[in-house]
Amino acid sequence: MSNKLRIFVPVKRVIDFAVKPRVNKAGTGVETTGVKFSINPFCDIAVEEALLLKEGNEGLVENIHVASVGPSKAQDILRQALAKGADDSTLVEMGPKDAELEPLGVAKVLKKLIEEQKSNLVILGKQAIDGDNGQTGQILAGLLKWPQATQASKVSVNGDKVEVTREVDGGVETVAAKLPMIITTDLRLNEPRYVTLPNIMKAKKKPLKVVKIGEFDGVANRLETLKVAEPAKRQAGIKVETVDELVSKLKETGTL
Amino acid sequence: MFALRNQVRTHIARGFASTRFSLSTLAIIEQNNGTIAGSTLNALTAAKELGGDVTALVAGSKAADVAAQVAKISGIAAVLTASSPAYDHGLPENYADLVAAATKEGGFTHVVAPSSAFGKNVLPRVSALLDATQISDVTKIESEDTFVRPIYAGNAIETVKSNDPIKLLTIRASAFPAAELEGGSAGVSDAKDPAAEPQSEWLSEELTKSERPDLGGAKKVVSGGRGLKNKENFDKIMFPLADALGAAVGASRAAVDSGFADNSLQVGQTGKVVAPELYIAVGISGAIQHLAGMKDSKVIAAINKDADAPIFEVADVGLVADLFDAVPELTTKVKA
């Protein structure tokens, strides 16, 4: 394999991280009408890392492809990634009534795109902040039989070898693998840039290929959502004036 | 009631042991250098709740030592070991191959792992190898195919039914009690080891050394946020309080991002999820991502000078005060 990187970055459109989601009345999901959507924060970090690898290593990165599986509105986040510096993109379009794919289905779709793109490095977010599954990158690695380094806080490429520092319970660990490989991003990896208006204008001319989800086989969901409910509300607490009161109230609860 | 139902189900499962529909669970044991990881014991409790026989899988160069400990846990029917250094450090490529092979070999219907960094790294890869859906961060087992889990940073609770023949679950440790290391006498045998070529290489680790209890399993947690202003204050104010209480130290994302505390101490949607008996939030406003990691704590206390901070909406006891005065005073009074 050539040492040139062809980076593939899957991105997801999710309810903006600052919005507090509300469960819908029917108890089937969360309210999405009139709610602000944005790129999943971890995906934004993945896009940024691809750009940093390109900018920080002269001639290393041949292409950065971004892709999303979602509604036609997910074009927005692809355009945003293009505006930041990605080269081209694919939207695997789902109808407004299609149920969102589970990570296994998404990974199968992505695998096909990655093979078409002849990518040798895939950078994904470690989890989407809506489903909180944290699976897609690892499943993709399993399907492709590529090595994986999840929860990355540092990535360095040296020839065909990639060193990744991972955030694990209790600290960090460093692993290395040869390309092709899968990396998922943790919050600490980088600080995503903002898009500028001129770049948004330029990005409108960059390629955005739309394919329909119907072109992919074997991606059907395996889970049925029986219900979605509000979490149990906590009993209203009390406010106290002094540390003494705090101590005595905590003693009453038996936890102090 | 639930226990009874489980017993009945176990009976039924055993009665039809020859059919492929009998319920049986493979529980992946996370271990580090011969010590069972705390969250694994919680995952074992969940595995037992499923109702079928539970087989534990231990891998690594010290697998035999760990297997001897696991065999003593009540409710474990059998222990499989793969004694090979290829499984040290939990490299996911080798581990997923091993788990997938063991699942096929044993015809397991359920595979359970802790929702730790290790479990989250390995089990979705197994999902790809077995073409079975994985369900993340399970907080409740309703039946053998129906599970409850939080979504949207804990702002919604989803109940899902799996139609897959194999169910792969990672278990949220704070939602299940830890299994006791006694009462059992399971047999230990060798797992079928696929002995795959390693695809990745483990180079090094830097773990935060601490005498304090582990954040994930601590009964008490004191957590500091942006209000502490800098690392010196964080160390000077939070550590004595933690020591006075025998508590673990946690931090908000703001505190971690500003360098006050190590990343591994972050509590929240993207950090650790804790549910101690007592959680004291100091100088933490209470963003939804932070609440996701601690709002199932039994008692929450908050100290913040902003009376409108959202943390007070979940706190059982809130003290509106300057933390620089209140926390040292609290530390002194707790010690007294």
XYZ file of C-alpha atoms in Angstrom:
592
model
C 0.000 0.000 0.000
C 1.197 3.411 -0.826
C 2.080 5.551 2.130
C -0.206 8.330 0.943
C -3.202 8.702 3.180
C -6.700 8.538 1.815
C -8.684 9.550 4.852
C -12.373 8.774 5.240
C -14.374 10.629 7.866
C -17.965 9.588 8.628
C -20.020 12.395 10.188
C -23.462 12.429 11.792
C -26.098 15.123 12.105
C -27.482 15.146 15.642
C -29.481 17.405 17.940
C -27.132 20.196 19.014
C -25.220 19.337 22.181
C -26.480 22.401 24.026
C -30.165 21.509 23.506
C -31.862 19.562 26.254
C -33.793 16.843 24.407
C -37.446 16.278 25.285
C -39.185 12.948 25.008
C -42.160 13.135 22.614
C -45.710 12.678 23.819
C -46.122 9.296 22.167
C -43.067 7.984 24.029
C -41.460 6.769 20.814
C -38.452 9.055 20.657
C -37.370 12.610 21.304
C -38.948 15.740 19.864
C -37.089 16.844 16.742
C -39.354 19.458 15.170
C -38.051 22.973 15.572
C -34.932 21.681 17.317
C -31.432 22.837 16.351
C -29.263 20.171 14.730
C -25.489 20.249 14.292
C -22.586 17.980 13.434
C -21.928 15.503 16.248
C -19.092 17.083 18.299
C -16.899 13.973 18.103
C -17.319 13.882 14.299
C -16.229 17.508 14.162
C -13.050 16.500 16.017
C -12.539 13.673 13.489
C -12.791 16.118 10.563
C -10.335 18.435 12.294
C -7.836 15.623 12.855
C -7.934 14.704 9.168
C -7.264 18.346 8.284
C -4.426 18.585 10.807
C -2.794 15.462 9.375
C -2.982 17.029 5.918
C -1.682 20.414 7.009
C 1.004 19.130 9.335
C 2.566 16.592 6.963
C 3.547 17.932 3.543
C 2.296 15.611 0.826
C 1.104 12.912 3.236
C -2.632 13.168 2.654
C -3.908 12.548 -0.846
C -7.608 12.956 -0.145
C -10.093 13.594 2.663
C -13.547 12.172 2.002
C -16.446 12.868 4.345
C -19.645 10.866 4.354
C -22.907 10.805 6.212
C -25.815 8.404 6.443
C -28.927 10.415 7.173
C -31.674 12.698 5.915
C -31.123 15.133 3.032
C -30.516 17.864 5.608
C -27.276 16.113 6.542
C -25.898 17.823 3.418
C -25.361 20.822 5.700
C -22.767 19.107 7.828
C -21.036 17.677 4.755
C -20.849 21.189 3.240
C -19.438 22.408 6.541
C -16.706 19.744 6.454
C -15.961 20.613 2.816
C -15.729 24.267 3.787
C -13.168 23.390 6.422
C -11.008 21.607 3.868
C -12.322 18.121 3.057
C -11.996 17.309 -0.646
C -15.192 15.479 -1.517
C -18.194 13.848 0.095
C -21.022 11.347 -0.064
C -24.474 11.485 1.463
C -26.265 8.198 1.843
C -29.726 9.615 1.881
C -32.536 8.251 4.004
C -36.160 9.262 3.657
C -37.827 11.300 6.398
C -39.821 8.246 7.469
C -36.932 5.766 7.464
C -35.909 4.621 10.917
C -32.379 5.673 11.755
C -29.923 2.840 11.117
C -28.290 1.030 13.991
C -24.483 1.137 14.211
C -24.172 -2.299 12.560
C -26.159 -1.100 9.535
C -24.280 2.203 9.360
C -20.956 0.357 9.477
C -22.010 -1.906 6.603
C -22.910 1.135 4.490
C -19.642 2.852 5.390
C -17.603 -0.258 4.588
C -18.870 -0.199 1.023
C -18.079 3.494 0.619
C -14.612 3.039 2.122
C -13.844 0.267 -0.331
C -15.029 2.444 -3.217
C -12.889 5.325 -1.997
C -9.869 3.050 -1.449
C -9.396 4.761 1.897
C -6.631 3.570 4.202
C -7.399 5.583 7.318
C -10.842 6.085 8.781
C -11.342 8.618 11.557
C -14.684 8.637 13.367
C -16.074 10.162 16.503
C -16.032 7.801 19.499
C -19.784 8.132 19.914
C -22.761 10.099 18.640
C -24.294 12.152 21.423
C -27.846 11.077 20.524
C -27.743 7.277 20.607
C -24.635 7.206 22.851
C -23.794 3.794 21.382
C -20.069 4.225 20.803
C -19.938 1.280 18.406
C -19.665 2.271 14.752
C -15.870 2.618 14.533
C -15.196 -0.699 16.232
C -17.811 -2.520 14.116
C -16.319 -1.039 10.985
C -12.858 -2.208 12.050
C -14.291 -5.681 12.628
C -16.045 -5.764 9.245
C -12.932 -4.584 7.403
C -10.642 -6.660 9.648
C -8.474 -3.586 10.190
C -6.790 -2.669 13.479
C -8.559 -0.094 15.618
C -7.526 2.560 18.113
C -10.493 4.050 19.933
C -10.805 7.124 22.155
C -7.740 8.772 20.652
C -6.247 11.820 22.332
C -3.115 11.904 20.131
C -2.395 10.570 16.646
C 0.950 10.518 14.853
C 1.679 8.952 11.478
C 5.127 7.589 10.741
C 5.342 5.950 7.327
C 2.732 3.221 7.269
C 2.700 3.022 11.053
C 0.312 5.043 13.172
C 0.789 5.680 16.879
C -2.291 6.535 18.889
C -2.566 7.597 22.515
C -5.900 6.387 23.888
C -7.927 7.597 26.834
C -8.621 4.578 29.017
C -9.963 4.068 32.543
C -7.343 5.401 34.915
C -5.152 7.227 32.393
C -3.840 6.839 28.858
C -2.169 4.102 26.832
C -0.309 4.221 23.538
C -0.798 1.656 20.809
C 0.581 1.378 17.284
C -0.755 -0.278 14.157
C -0.049 -0.364 10.469
C -2.315 1.176 7.853
C -5.041 0.635 6.933
C -6.675 1.320 10.287
C -9.609 2.838 12.170
C -9.317 5.610 14.747
C -12.094 7.029 16.917
C -11.702 10.444 18.481
C -11.975 11.541 22.081
C -12.701 15.109 23.133
C -9.094 15.830 23.943
C -7.743 15.127 20.464
C -8.026 18.679 19.113
C -10.019 21.893 18.993
C -12.155 21.996 15.824
C -11.866 25.158 13.710
C -14.719 27.381 12.629
C -15.779 27.697 9.016
C -15.337 31.021 7.285
C -17.891 32.521 4.907
C -15.636 32.587 1.795
C -14.849 28.922 2.375
C -18.541 28.096 2.667
C -19.024 29.707 -0.748
C -16.124 27.714 -2.209
C -17.403 24.501 -0.652
C -20.571 24.772 -2.725
C -18.485 23.823 -5.748
C -16.922 20.754 -4.104
C -18.316 17.294 -4.936
C -21.238 15.993 -2.884
C -22.504 12.719 -4.233
C -25.923 11.563 -3.105
C -26.807 7.875 -3.079
C -29.989 6.334 -1.739
C -29.996 4.028 1.248
C -32.011 1.545 -0.843
C -28.828 0.681 -2.740
C -27.408 -1.053 0.312
C -28.405 -4.579 1.340
C -28.471 -6.229 4.726
C -28.596 -3.080 6.803
C -32.009 -3.670 8.417
C -32.355 -2.864 12.093
C -32.359 -5.670 14.639
C -33.807 -3.767 17.564
C -37.336 -2.626 18.223
C -37.707 0.453 20.360
C -40.555 -0.436 22.693
C -40.610 2.932 24.379
C -38.684 6.060 25.167
C -39.359 7.656 28.516
C -38.244 10.634 30.565
C -35.701 9.690 33.204
C -36.985 9.519 36.768
C -37.232 13.010 38.182
C -35.294 13.697 41.327
C -37.181 14.975 44.323
C -36.767 18.714 44.765
C -33.881 19.367 47.095
C -33.360 22.065 49.653
C -30.966 24.959 49.864
C -29.101 25.624 53.064
C -27.332 28.739 54.344
C -24.336 27.398 56.188
C -21.818 24.574 56.130
C -23.194 23.382 59.483
C -26.632 22.954 57.971
C -25.124 21.157 54.998
C -23.334 18.750 57.316
C -26.420 18.095 59.429
C -28.651 17.534 56.372
C -26.136 15.089 54.913
C -25.944 13.304 58.264
C -29.729 12.916 58.163
C -29.417 11.092 54.835
C -26.958 8.693 56.418
C -24.360 9.297 53.720
C -22.005 11.321 55.871
C -40.674 -12.018 41.952
C -37.947 -11.347 39.469
C -35.651 -13.883 41.072
C -38.421 -16.465 40.958
C -39.055 -15.767 37.315
C -35.359 -16.183 36.669
C -35.307 -19.503 38.456
C -38.177 -20.752 36.396
C -36.509 -19.572 33.269
C -33.230 -21.202 34.242
C -35.135 -24.414 34.755
C -36.753 -24.159 31.373
C -33.438 -23.293 29.776
C -31.746 -26.278 31.376
C -34.607 -28.556 30.441
C -34.037 -27.797 26.800
C -30.269 -27.700 26.965
C -29.965 -29.575 23.717
C -31.901 -27.026 21.686
C -30.136 -23.973 20.382
C -32.737 -21.751 22.007
C -31.549 -22.456 25.529
C -30.368 -19.308 27.191
C -26.687 -19.197 28.078
C -24.413 -16.266 28.709
C -20.741 -15.692 28.095
C -19.385 -13.053 30.463
C -16.124 -11.390 29.486
C -13.882 -10.827 32.481
C -11.786 -7.682 32.326
C -8.570 -8.053 34.249
C -5.400 -6.095 34.588
C -2.255 -7.977 35.475
C -4.099 -10.574 37.511
C -6.651 -8.288 39.172
C -10.324 -8.430 38.190
C -11.540 -4.975 37.112
C -14.283 -3.670 39.418
C -16.877 -3.091 36.707
C -16.663 -6.745 35.676
C -18.244 -7.782 38.976
C -21.233 -5.531 38.255
C -21.510 -6.973 34.744
C -21.544 -10.484 36.261
C -24.581 -9.556 38.346
C -26.333 -8.491 35.144
C -25.243 -11.717 33.437
C -26.807 -13.732 36.267
C -30.057 -11.734 35.978
C -30.441 -12.924 32.400
C -31.366 -16.271 33.880
C -29.308 -18.833 31.992
C -26.012 -20.468 32.864
C -23.145 -18.008 33.026
C -19.752 -18.956 31.624
C -16.908 -16.549 32.333
C -14.109 -15.965 29.840
C -10.700 -14.957 31.181
C -7.778 -14.204 28.882
C -4.207 -13.021 29.329
C -0.908 -14.365 30.599
C -2.269 -14.453 34.152
C -5.601 -15.969 33.122
C -5.190 -18.998 35.374
C -4.855 -16.875 38.537
C -7.869 -14.790 37.649
C -9.898 -17.843 36.619
C -9.350 -19.315 40.103
C -10.870 -16.162 41.627
C -13.747 -16.033 39.148
C -14.589 -19.699 39.717
C -15.421 -18.840 43.338
C -18.130 -16.347 42.384
C -21.563 -17.743 43.119
C -23.699 -18.343 40.037
C -20.826 -18.916 37.615
C -21.329 -22.266 35.916
C -17.982 -22.546 34.162
C -14.814 -20.603 33.468
C -12.983 -20.598 30.144
C -9.393 -19.438 29.989
C -7.061 -18.377 27.226
C -3.633 -18.174 28.849
C -1.715 -16.170 26.309
C 0.163 -12.863 26.460
C -1.680 -11.942 23.221
C -4.610 -10.944 25.448
C -2.677 -8.764 27.862
C -3.639 -5.092 27.641
C -6.968 -6.090 26.065
C -5.929 -5.466 22.461
C -9.319 -5.465 20.733
C -8.365 -7.283 17.525
C -7.177 -10.430 19.292
C -9.781 -10.226 22.003
C -12.730 -9.861 19.632
C -11.586 -12.928 17.671
C -11.373 -14.897 20.903
C -14.816 -13.806 22.103
C -16.421 -14.500 18.729
C -14.825 -17.972 18.567
C -15.890 -18.787 22.138
C -19.440 -17.596 21.455
C -19.776 -19.789 18.374
C -18.130 -22.769 20.029
C -20.325 -22.574 23.124
C -23.523 -21.578 21.284
C -24.051 -18.699 23.692
C -27.186 -16.608 23.290
C -25.884 -13.666 25.286
C -22.459 -12.073 25.657
C -21.925 -9.598 28.452
C -19.048 -7.179 29.056
C -18.578 -4.196 31.354
C -19.197 -0.806 29.785
C -15.606 0.175 30.557
C -13.025 1.479 28.085
C -12.087 -2.189 27.522
C -15.637 -3.476 27.003
C -16.535 -0.585 24.732
C -13.450 -1.239 22.640
C -13.945 -4.982 22.229
C -17.643 -5.853 22.124
C -18.721 -3.786 19.085
C -15.950 -5.498 17.130
C -17.473 -8.818 18.179
C -20.774 -7.439 16.854
C -19.180 -7.207 13.400
C -17.678 -10.693 13.605
C -20.938 -12.363 14.662
C -23.266 -10.063 12.692
C -25.182 -9.457 15.904
C -26.311 -6.126 17.271
C -24.659 -4.820 20.379
C -26.608 -2.905 23.005
C -24.531 -0.355 24.887
C -24.622 0.673 28.514
C -27.543 -1.458 29.672
C -28.981 -0.201 32.965
C -31.793 -2.728 33.389
C -32.623 -6.197 32.138
C -36.371 -6.555 31.642
C -36.215 -10.009 30.093
C -33.816 -12.074 28.060
C -34.459 -9.956 24.963
C -35.591 -6.604 26.377
C -33.180 -4.085 27.813
C -33.205 -0.543 29.130
C -30.494 1.999 28.381
C -30.010 5.761 28.539
C -29.769 7.832 25.357
C -29.175 11.551 24.754
C -26.820 11.905 27.720
C -29.353 10.288 30.022
C -32.112 12.708 29.037
C -34.199 9.827 27.736
C -34.446 6.190 28.706
C -34.976 3.718 25.902
C -36.427 0.220 26.178
C -35.339 -1.996 23.287
C -36.220 -5.515 22.268
C -33.605 -7.428 20.338
C -34.640 -9.781 17.560
C -31.112 -11.067 17.104
C -30.326 -14.690 17.986
C -27.210 -13.453 19.827
C -27.455 -10.498 22.169
C -24.299 -8.560 22.950
C -24.561 -6.268 25.958
C -22.248 -3.844 27.662
C -23.355 -3.214 31.219
C -23.346 0.098 33.033
C -21.566 -0.745 36.286
C -23.354 1.812 38.437
C -26.740 0.227 37.646
C -25.978 -3.253 39.058
C -24.469 -4.326 42.397
C -21.091 -6.058 42.307
C -21.057 -9.864 42.508
C -19.403 -11.246 45.643
C -16.192 -13.197 45.228
C -17.475 -16.234 47.098
C -19.977 -19.050 47.173
C -19.164 -20.699 43.850
C -17.039 -23.566 42.646
C -17.080 -23.525 38.866
C -14.882 -25.754 36.750
C -12.113 -24.167 34.727
C -11.228 -25.283 31.221
C -9.349 -23.958 28.201
C -11.153 -21.792 25.670
C -10.770 -22.427 21.980
C -7.992 -19.962 21.222
C -8.031 -18.685 17.624
C -4.469 -17.426 18.244
C -4.836 -14.669 15.660
C -1.805 -12.695 14.517
C -1.688 -9.412 16.422
C -2.727 -6.446 14.275
C -1.779 -3.772 16.730
C 0.963 -3.333 19.241
C 0.687 -2.046 22.793
C 3.502 0.403 23.521
C 3.003 2.008 26.918
C 0.600 3.366 29.462
C 0.505 6.213 31.925
C -1.974 5.583 34.681
C -2.875 8.145 37.300
C -1.597 6.813 40.592
C -3.838 7.436 43.540
C -4.345 6.123 47.037
C -7.963 7.201 46.881
C -10.818 4.873 45.938
C -11.409 4.187 42.234
C -13.838 6.726 40.790
C -16.057 4.133 39.102
C -16.788 2.125 42.249
C -16.428 4.676 45.063
C -19.205 5.085 47.635
C -18.452 8.781 47.890
C -17.258 11.139 45.191
C -16.233 14.776 45.468
C -16.059 16.525 42.139
C -14.615 19.893 41.232
C -15.394 22.223 38.365
C -14.397 25.444 36.734
C -15.176 27.357 39.935
C -11.891 26.147 41.406
C -10.093 28.457 38.951
C -6.760 26.574 38.729
C -4.977 23.305 39.428
C -3.372 24.535 42.666
C -6.792 25.320 44.107
C -8.193 22.028 42.828
C -5.466 20.040 44.592
C -5.528 22.198 47.724
C -9.313 22.222 48.149
C -10.648 18.987 46.667
C -8.030 16.461 47.824
C -8.298 17.221 51.580
C -12.104 16.996 51.355
C -11.838 13.684 49.501
C -9.411 12.355 52.093
C -11.561 13.501 54.993
C -14.510 11.612 53.497
C -12.596 8.647 52.094
C -13.995 9.686 48.721
C -12.810 9.458 45.134
C -12.089 12.667 43.247
C -13.941 13.546 40.063
C -14.031 16.592 37.826
C -16.220 18.336 35.303
C -15.174 18.609 31.680
C -14.414 22.299 32.180
C -11.988 21.451 34.981
C -10.334 18.740 32.891
C -10.088 20.899 29.759
C -8.526 23.700 31.789
C -5.920 21.291 33.114
C -7.062 21.310 36.765
C -7.479 17.529 36.827
C -6.532 14.475 34.790
C -8.827 13.365 31.931
C -9.466 10.046 33.608
C -11.276 11.881 36.426
C -13.919 13.369 34.150
C -17.492 12.581 35.173
C -20.149 12.877 32.473
C -21.529 11.666 29.166
C -18.069 11.335 27.705
C -16.239 10.457 30.881
C -17.115 8.157 33.765
C -20.653 7.457 34.881
C -20.856 7.174 38.645
C -23.689 6.506 41.073
C -22.163 6.747 44.545
C -24.094 7.092 47.780
C -22.879 10.654 48.102
C -21.787 13.007 45.328
C -20.546 16.451 46.280
C -20.300 18.864 43.342
C -18.025 21.819 44.029
C -17.937 24.791 41.681
C -19.771 22.800 38.984
C -22.626 24.532 37.162
C -24.306 21.284 36.097
C -24.303 21.120 32.282
C -26.422 18.254 30.878
C -23.276 16.389 29.842
C -22.052 16.428 33.442
C -25.418 15.474 34.914
C -25.406 12.442 32.582
C -22.528 11.059 34.599
C -23.794 11.548 38.143
C -27.537 12.124 38.417
C -28.202 8.585 39.590
C -26.168 9.216 42.735
C -28.159 8.468 45.883
C -27.568 11.832 47.510
C -26.240 14.863 45.664
C -24.849 17.886 47.440
C -23.757 21.026 45.617
C -21.672 23.990 46.664
C -21.833 26.875 44.232
C -21.951 30.634 44.592
C -24.438 30.992 41.731
C -27.882 30.306 43.197
C -29.269 29.773 39.674
C -26.756 27.097 38.652
C -28.602 24.091 37.135
C -26.777 21.757 39.535
C -29.188 22.936 42.252
C -32.094 21.426 40.277
C -30.736 17.931 40.936
C -29.031 18.514 44.295
C -30.707 17.144 47.410
C -28.830 19.647 49.504
C -27.462 22.824 48.009
C -25.259 25.409 49.658
C -25.025 28.766 47.928
C -21.629 29.967 49.073
C -18.104 30.740 47.983
C -16.439 27.361 47.707
C -13.104 28.806 48.844
C -14.633 29.426 52.275
C -17.196 26.650 52.433
C -15.141 23.635 51.333
C -12.248 24.050 53.806
C -14.834 24.581 56.545
C -16.659 21.429 55.405
C -13.380 19.485 55.381
C -12.639 20.558 58.951
C -16.140 19.677 60.147
C -16.160 16.301 58.439
C -12.865 15.421 60.153
C -14.148 16.542 63.549
